[in-house]
PDB file of C-alpha atoms and ligand atoms in Angstrom:
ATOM      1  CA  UNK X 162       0.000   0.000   0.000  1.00 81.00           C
ATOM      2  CA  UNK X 163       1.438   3.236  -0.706  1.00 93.00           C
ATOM      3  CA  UNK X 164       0.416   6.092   1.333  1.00 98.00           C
ATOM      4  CA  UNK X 165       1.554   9.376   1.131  1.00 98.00           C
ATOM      5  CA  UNK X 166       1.098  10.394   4.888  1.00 98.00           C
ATOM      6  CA  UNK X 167       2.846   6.979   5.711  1.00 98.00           C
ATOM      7  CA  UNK X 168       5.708   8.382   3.879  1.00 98.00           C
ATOM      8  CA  UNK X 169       5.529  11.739   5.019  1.00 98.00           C
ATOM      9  CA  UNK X 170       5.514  11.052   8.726  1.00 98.00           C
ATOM     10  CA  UNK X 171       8.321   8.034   8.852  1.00 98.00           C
ATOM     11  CA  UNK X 172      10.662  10.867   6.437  1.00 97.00           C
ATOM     12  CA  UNK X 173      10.842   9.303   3.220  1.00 97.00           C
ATOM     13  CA  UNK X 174       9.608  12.618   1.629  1.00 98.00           C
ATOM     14  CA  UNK X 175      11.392  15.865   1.502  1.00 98.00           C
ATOM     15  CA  UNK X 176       8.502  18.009   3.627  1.00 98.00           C
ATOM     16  CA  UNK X 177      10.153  18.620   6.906  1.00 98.00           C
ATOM     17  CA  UNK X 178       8.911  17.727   9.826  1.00 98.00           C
ATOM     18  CA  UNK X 179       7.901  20.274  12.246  1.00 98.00           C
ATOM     19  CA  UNK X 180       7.722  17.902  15.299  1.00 98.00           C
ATOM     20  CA  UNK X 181       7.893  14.617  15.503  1.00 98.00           C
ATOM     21  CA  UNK X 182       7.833  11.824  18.957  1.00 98.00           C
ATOM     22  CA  UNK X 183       7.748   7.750  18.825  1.00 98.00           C
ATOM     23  CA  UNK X 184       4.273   8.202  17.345  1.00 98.00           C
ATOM     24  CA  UNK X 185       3.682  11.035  15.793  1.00 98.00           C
ATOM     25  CA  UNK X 186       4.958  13.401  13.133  1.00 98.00           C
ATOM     26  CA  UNK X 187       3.850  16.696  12.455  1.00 98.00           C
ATOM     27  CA  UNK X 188       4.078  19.288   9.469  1.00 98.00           C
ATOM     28  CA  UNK X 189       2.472  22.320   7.409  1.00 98.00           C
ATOM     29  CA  UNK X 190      -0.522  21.623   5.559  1.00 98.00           C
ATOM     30  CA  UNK X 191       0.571  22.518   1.631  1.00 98.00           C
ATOM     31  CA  UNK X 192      -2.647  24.349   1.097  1.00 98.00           C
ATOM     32  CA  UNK X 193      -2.880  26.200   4.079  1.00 98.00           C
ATOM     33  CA  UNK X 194      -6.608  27.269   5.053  1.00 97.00           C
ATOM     34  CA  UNK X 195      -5.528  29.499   8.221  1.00 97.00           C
ATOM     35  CA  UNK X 196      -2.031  31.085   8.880  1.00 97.00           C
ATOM     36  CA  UNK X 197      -1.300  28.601  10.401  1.00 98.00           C
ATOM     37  CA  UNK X 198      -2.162  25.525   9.478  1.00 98.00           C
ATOM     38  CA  UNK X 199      -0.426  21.930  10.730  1.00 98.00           C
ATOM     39  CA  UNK X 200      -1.144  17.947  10.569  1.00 99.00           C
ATOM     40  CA  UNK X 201      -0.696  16.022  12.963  1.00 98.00           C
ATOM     41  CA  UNK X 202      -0.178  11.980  12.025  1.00 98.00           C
ATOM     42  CA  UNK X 203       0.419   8.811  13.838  1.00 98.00           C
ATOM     43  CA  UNK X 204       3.546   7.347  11.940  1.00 98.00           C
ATOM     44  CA  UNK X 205       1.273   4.338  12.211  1.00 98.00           C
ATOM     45  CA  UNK X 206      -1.378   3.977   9.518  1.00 98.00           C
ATOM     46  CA  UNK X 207      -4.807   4.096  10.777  1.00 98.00           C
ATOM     47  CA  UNK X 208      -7.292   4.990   7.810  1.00 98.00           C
ATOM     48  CA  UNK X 209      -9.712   7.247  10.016  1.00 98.00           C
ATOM     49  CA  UNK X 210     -11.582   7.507  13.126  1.00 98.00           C
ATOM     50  CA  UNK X 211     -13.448   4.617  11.788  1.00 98.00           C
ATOM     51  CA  UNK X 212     -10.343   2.613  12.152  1.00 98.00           C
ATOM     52  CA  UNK X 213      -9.991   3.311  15.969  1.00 98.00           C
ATOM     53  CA  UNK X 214     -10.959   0.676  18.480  1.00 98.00           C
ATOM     54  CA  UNK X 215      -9.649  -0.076  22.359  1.00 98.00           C
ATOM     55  CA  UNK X 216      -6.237  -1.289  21.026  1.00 98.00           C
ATOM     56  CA  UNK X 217      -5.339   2.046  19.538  1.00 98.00           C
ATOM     57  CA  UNK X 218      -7.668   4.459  21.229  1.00 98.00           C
ATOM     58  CA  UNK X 219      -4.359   6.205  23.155  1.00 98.00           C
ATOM     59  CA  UNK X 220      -3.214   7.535  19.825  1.00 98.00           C
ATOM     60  CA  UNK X 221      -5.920  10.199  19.993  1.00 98.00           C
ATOM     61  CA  UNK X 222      -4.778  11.208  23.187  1.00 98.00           C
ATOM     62  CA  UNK X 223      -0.709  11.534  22.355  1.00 98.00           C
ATOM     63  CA  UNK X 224      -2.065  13.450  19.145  1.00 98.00           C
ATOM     64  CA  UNK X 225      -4.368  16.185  21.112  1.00 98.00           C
ATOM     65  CA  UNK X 226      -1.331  16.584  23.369  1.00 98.00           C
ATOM     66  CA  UNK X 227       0.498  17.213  20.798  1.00 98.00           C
ATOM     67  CA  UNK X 228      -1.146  19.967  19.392  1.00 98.00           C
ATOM     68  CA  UNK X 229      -1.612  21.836  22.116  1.00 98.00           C
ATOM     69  CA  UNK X 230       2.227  21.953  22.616  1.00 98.00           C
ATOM     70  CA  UNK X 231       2.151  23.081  19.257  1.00 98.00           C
ATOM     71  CA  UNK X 232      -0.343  25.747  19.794  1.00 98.00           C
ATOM     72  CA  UNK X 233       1.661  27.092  22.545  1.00 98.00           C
ATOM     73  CA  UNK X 234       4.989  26.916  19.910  1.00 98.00           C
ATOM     74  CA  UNK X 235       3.283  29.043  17.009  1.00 98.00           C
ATOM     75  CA  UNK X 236       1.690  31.054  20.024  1.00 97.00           C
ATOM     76  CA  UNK X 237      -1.969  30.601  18.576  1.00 97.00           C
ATOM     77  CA  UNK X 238      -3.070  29.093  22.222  1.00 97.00           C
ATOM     78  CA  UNK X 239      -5.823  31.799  22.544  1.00 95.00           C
ATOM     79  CA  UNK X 240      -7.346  30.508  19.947  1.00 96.00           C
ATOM     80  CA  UNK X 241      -7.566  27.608  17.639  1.00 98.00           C
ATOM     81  CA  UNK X 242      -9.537  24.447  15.776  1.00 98.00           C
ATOM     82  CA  UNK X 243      -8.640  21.072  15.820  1.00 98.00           C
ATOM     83  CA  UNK X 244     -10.748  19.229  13.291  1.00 98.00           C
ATOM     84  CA  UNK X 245     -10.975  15.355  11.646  1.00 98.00           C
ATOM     85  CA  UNK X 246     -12.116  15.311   8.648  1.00 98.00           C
ATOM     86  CA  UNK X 247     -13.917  11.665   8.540  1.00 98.00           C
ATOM     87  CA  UNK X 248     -15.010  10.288   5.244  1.00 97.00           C
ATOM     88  CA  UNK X 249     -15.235  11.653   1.685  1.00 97.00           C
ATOM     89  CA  UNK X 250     -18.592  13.101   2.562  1.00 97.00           C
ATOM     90  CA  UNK X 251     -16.676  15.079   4.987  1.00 98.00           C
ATOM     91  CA  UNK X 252     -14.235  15.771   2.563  1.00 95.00           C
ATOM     92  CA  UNK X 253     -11.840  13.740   4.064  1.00 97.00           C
ATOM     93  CA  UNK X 254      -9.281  13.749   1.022  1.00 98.00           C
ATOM     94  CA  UNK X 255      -6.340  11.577   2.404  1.00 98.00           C
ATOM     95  CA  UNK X 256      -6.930   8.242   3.824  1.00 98.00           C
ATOM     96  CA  UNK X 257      -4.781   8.557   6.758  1.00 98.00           C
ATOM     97  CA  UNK X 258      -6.256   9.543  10.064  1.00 98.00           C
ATOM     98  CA  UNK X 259      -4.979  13.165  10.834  1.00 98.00           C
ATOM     99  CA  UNK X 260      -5.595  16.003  12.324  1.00 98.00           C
ATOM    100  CA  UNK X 261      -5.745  19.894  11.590  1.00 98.00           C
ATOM    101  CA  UNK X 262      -4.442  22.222  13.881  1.00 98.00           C
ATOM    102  CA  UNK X 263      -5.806  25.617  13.016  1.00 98.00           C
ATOM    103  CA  UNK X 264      -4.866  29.036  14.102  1.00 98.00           C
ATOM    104  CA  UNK X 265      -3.403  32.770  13.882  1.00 96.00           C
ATOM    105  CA  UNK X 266      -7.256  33.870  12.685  1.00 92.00           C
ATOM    106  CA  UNK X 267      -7.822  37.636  13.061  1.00 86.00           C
ATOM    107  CA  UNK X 268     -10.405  38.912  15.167  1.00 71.00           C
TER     108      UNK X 268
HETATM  109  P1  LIG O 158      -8.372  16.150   4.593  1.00 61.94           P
HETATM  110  O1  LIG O 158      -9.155  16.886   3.551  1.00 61.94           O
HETATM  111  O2  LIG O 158      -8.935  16.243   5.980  1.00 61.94           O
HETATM  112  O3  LIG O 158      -8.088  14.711   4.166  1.00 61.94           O
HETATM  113  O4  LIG O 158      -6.977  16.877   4.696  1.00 61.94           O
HETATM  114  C1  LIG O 158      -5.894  16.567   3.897  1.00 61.94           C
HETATM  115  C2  LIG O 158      -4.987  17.748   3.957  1.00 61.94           C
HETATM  116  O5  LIG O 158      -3.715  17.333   3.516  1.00 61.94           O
HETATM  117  C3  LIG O 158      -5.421  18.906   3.054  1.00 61.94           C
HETATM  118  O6  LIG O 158      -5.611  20.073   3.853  1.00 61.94           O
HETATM  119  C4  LIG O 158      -4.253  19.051   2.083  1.00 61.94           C
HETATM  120  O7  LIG O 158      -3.972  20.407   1.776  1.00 61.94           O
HETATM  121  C5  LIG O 158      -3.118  18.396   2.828  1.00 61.94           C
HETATM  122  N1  LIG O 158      -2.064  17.817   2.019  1.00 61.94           N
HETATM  123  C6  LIG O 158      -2.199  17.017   0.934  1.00 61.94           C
HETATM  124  N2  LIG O 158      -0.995  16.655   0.444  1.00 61.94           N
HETATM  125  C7  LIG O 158      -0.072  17.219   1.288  1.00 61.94           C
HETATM  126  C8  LIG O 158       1.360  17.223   1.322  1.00 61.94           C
HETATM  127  N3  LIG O 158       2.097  16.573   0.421  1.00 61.94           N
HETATM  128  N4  LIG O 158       1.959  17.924   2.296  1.00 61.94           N
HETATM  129  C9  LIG O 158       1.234  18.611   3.207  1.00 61.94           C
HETATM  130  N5  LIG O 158      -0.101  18.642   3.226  1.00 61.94           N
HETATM  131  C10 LIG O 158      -0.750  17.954   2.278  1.00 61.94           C
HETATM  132 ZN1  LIG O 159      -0.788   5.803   5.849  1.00 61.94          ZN
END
């Protein structure tokens, strides 16, 4: 199976990482719709939120963690979205669970 987030977050791309820990890897979104705009991934594949279940349920966790460190880095921490996109009805465009951090807005 080739996946491009799979790739992405174990480095066999060029994008650089932004952060990355045992589980998860983080970088800019290339079409950014805020200014600033970052994914979170588990280096693992997991499809969706579909795909989670008790075994991997912790991921979530690590990955909310995550972005709020990373809210506090790009100093949007007063105010930001965190969204999953689930499904193509959602317009979920790549099949590897991740999550937007969103931020910087103007009031
Ligand atoms: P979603 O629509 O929830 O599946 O989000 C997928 C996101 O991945 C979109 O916001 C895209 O702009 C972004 N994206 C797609 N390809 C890349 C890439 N190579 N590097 C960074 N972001 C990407
Ligand atoms: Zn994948």
């Amino acid at each position: 199976m080739d996946c491009l987030f799979c790739r992405i977050a174990n480095k066999k791309t060029d994008t650089k990482l932004i952060y990355e820990d045992k589980n998860v890897s983080c970088f800019f979104d290339i079409n950014p719709k805020a200014p600033v705009h970052i994914l979170i991934v588990p280096k693992k594949h997991i499809s969706s939120i579909n795909e989670i279940n008790s075994r991997n349920v912790n991921i979530l966790g690590e990955m909310f963690l995550v972005a709020k460190k990373l809210a506090k880095k790009f100093n949007i921490s007063e105010g930001y979205r965190l969204v999953f996109n689930i499904g193509k009805k959602a317009g979920q465009e790549v099949d590897h669970l991740h999550l937007h951090l969103l931020g910087g807005f103007k009031k």
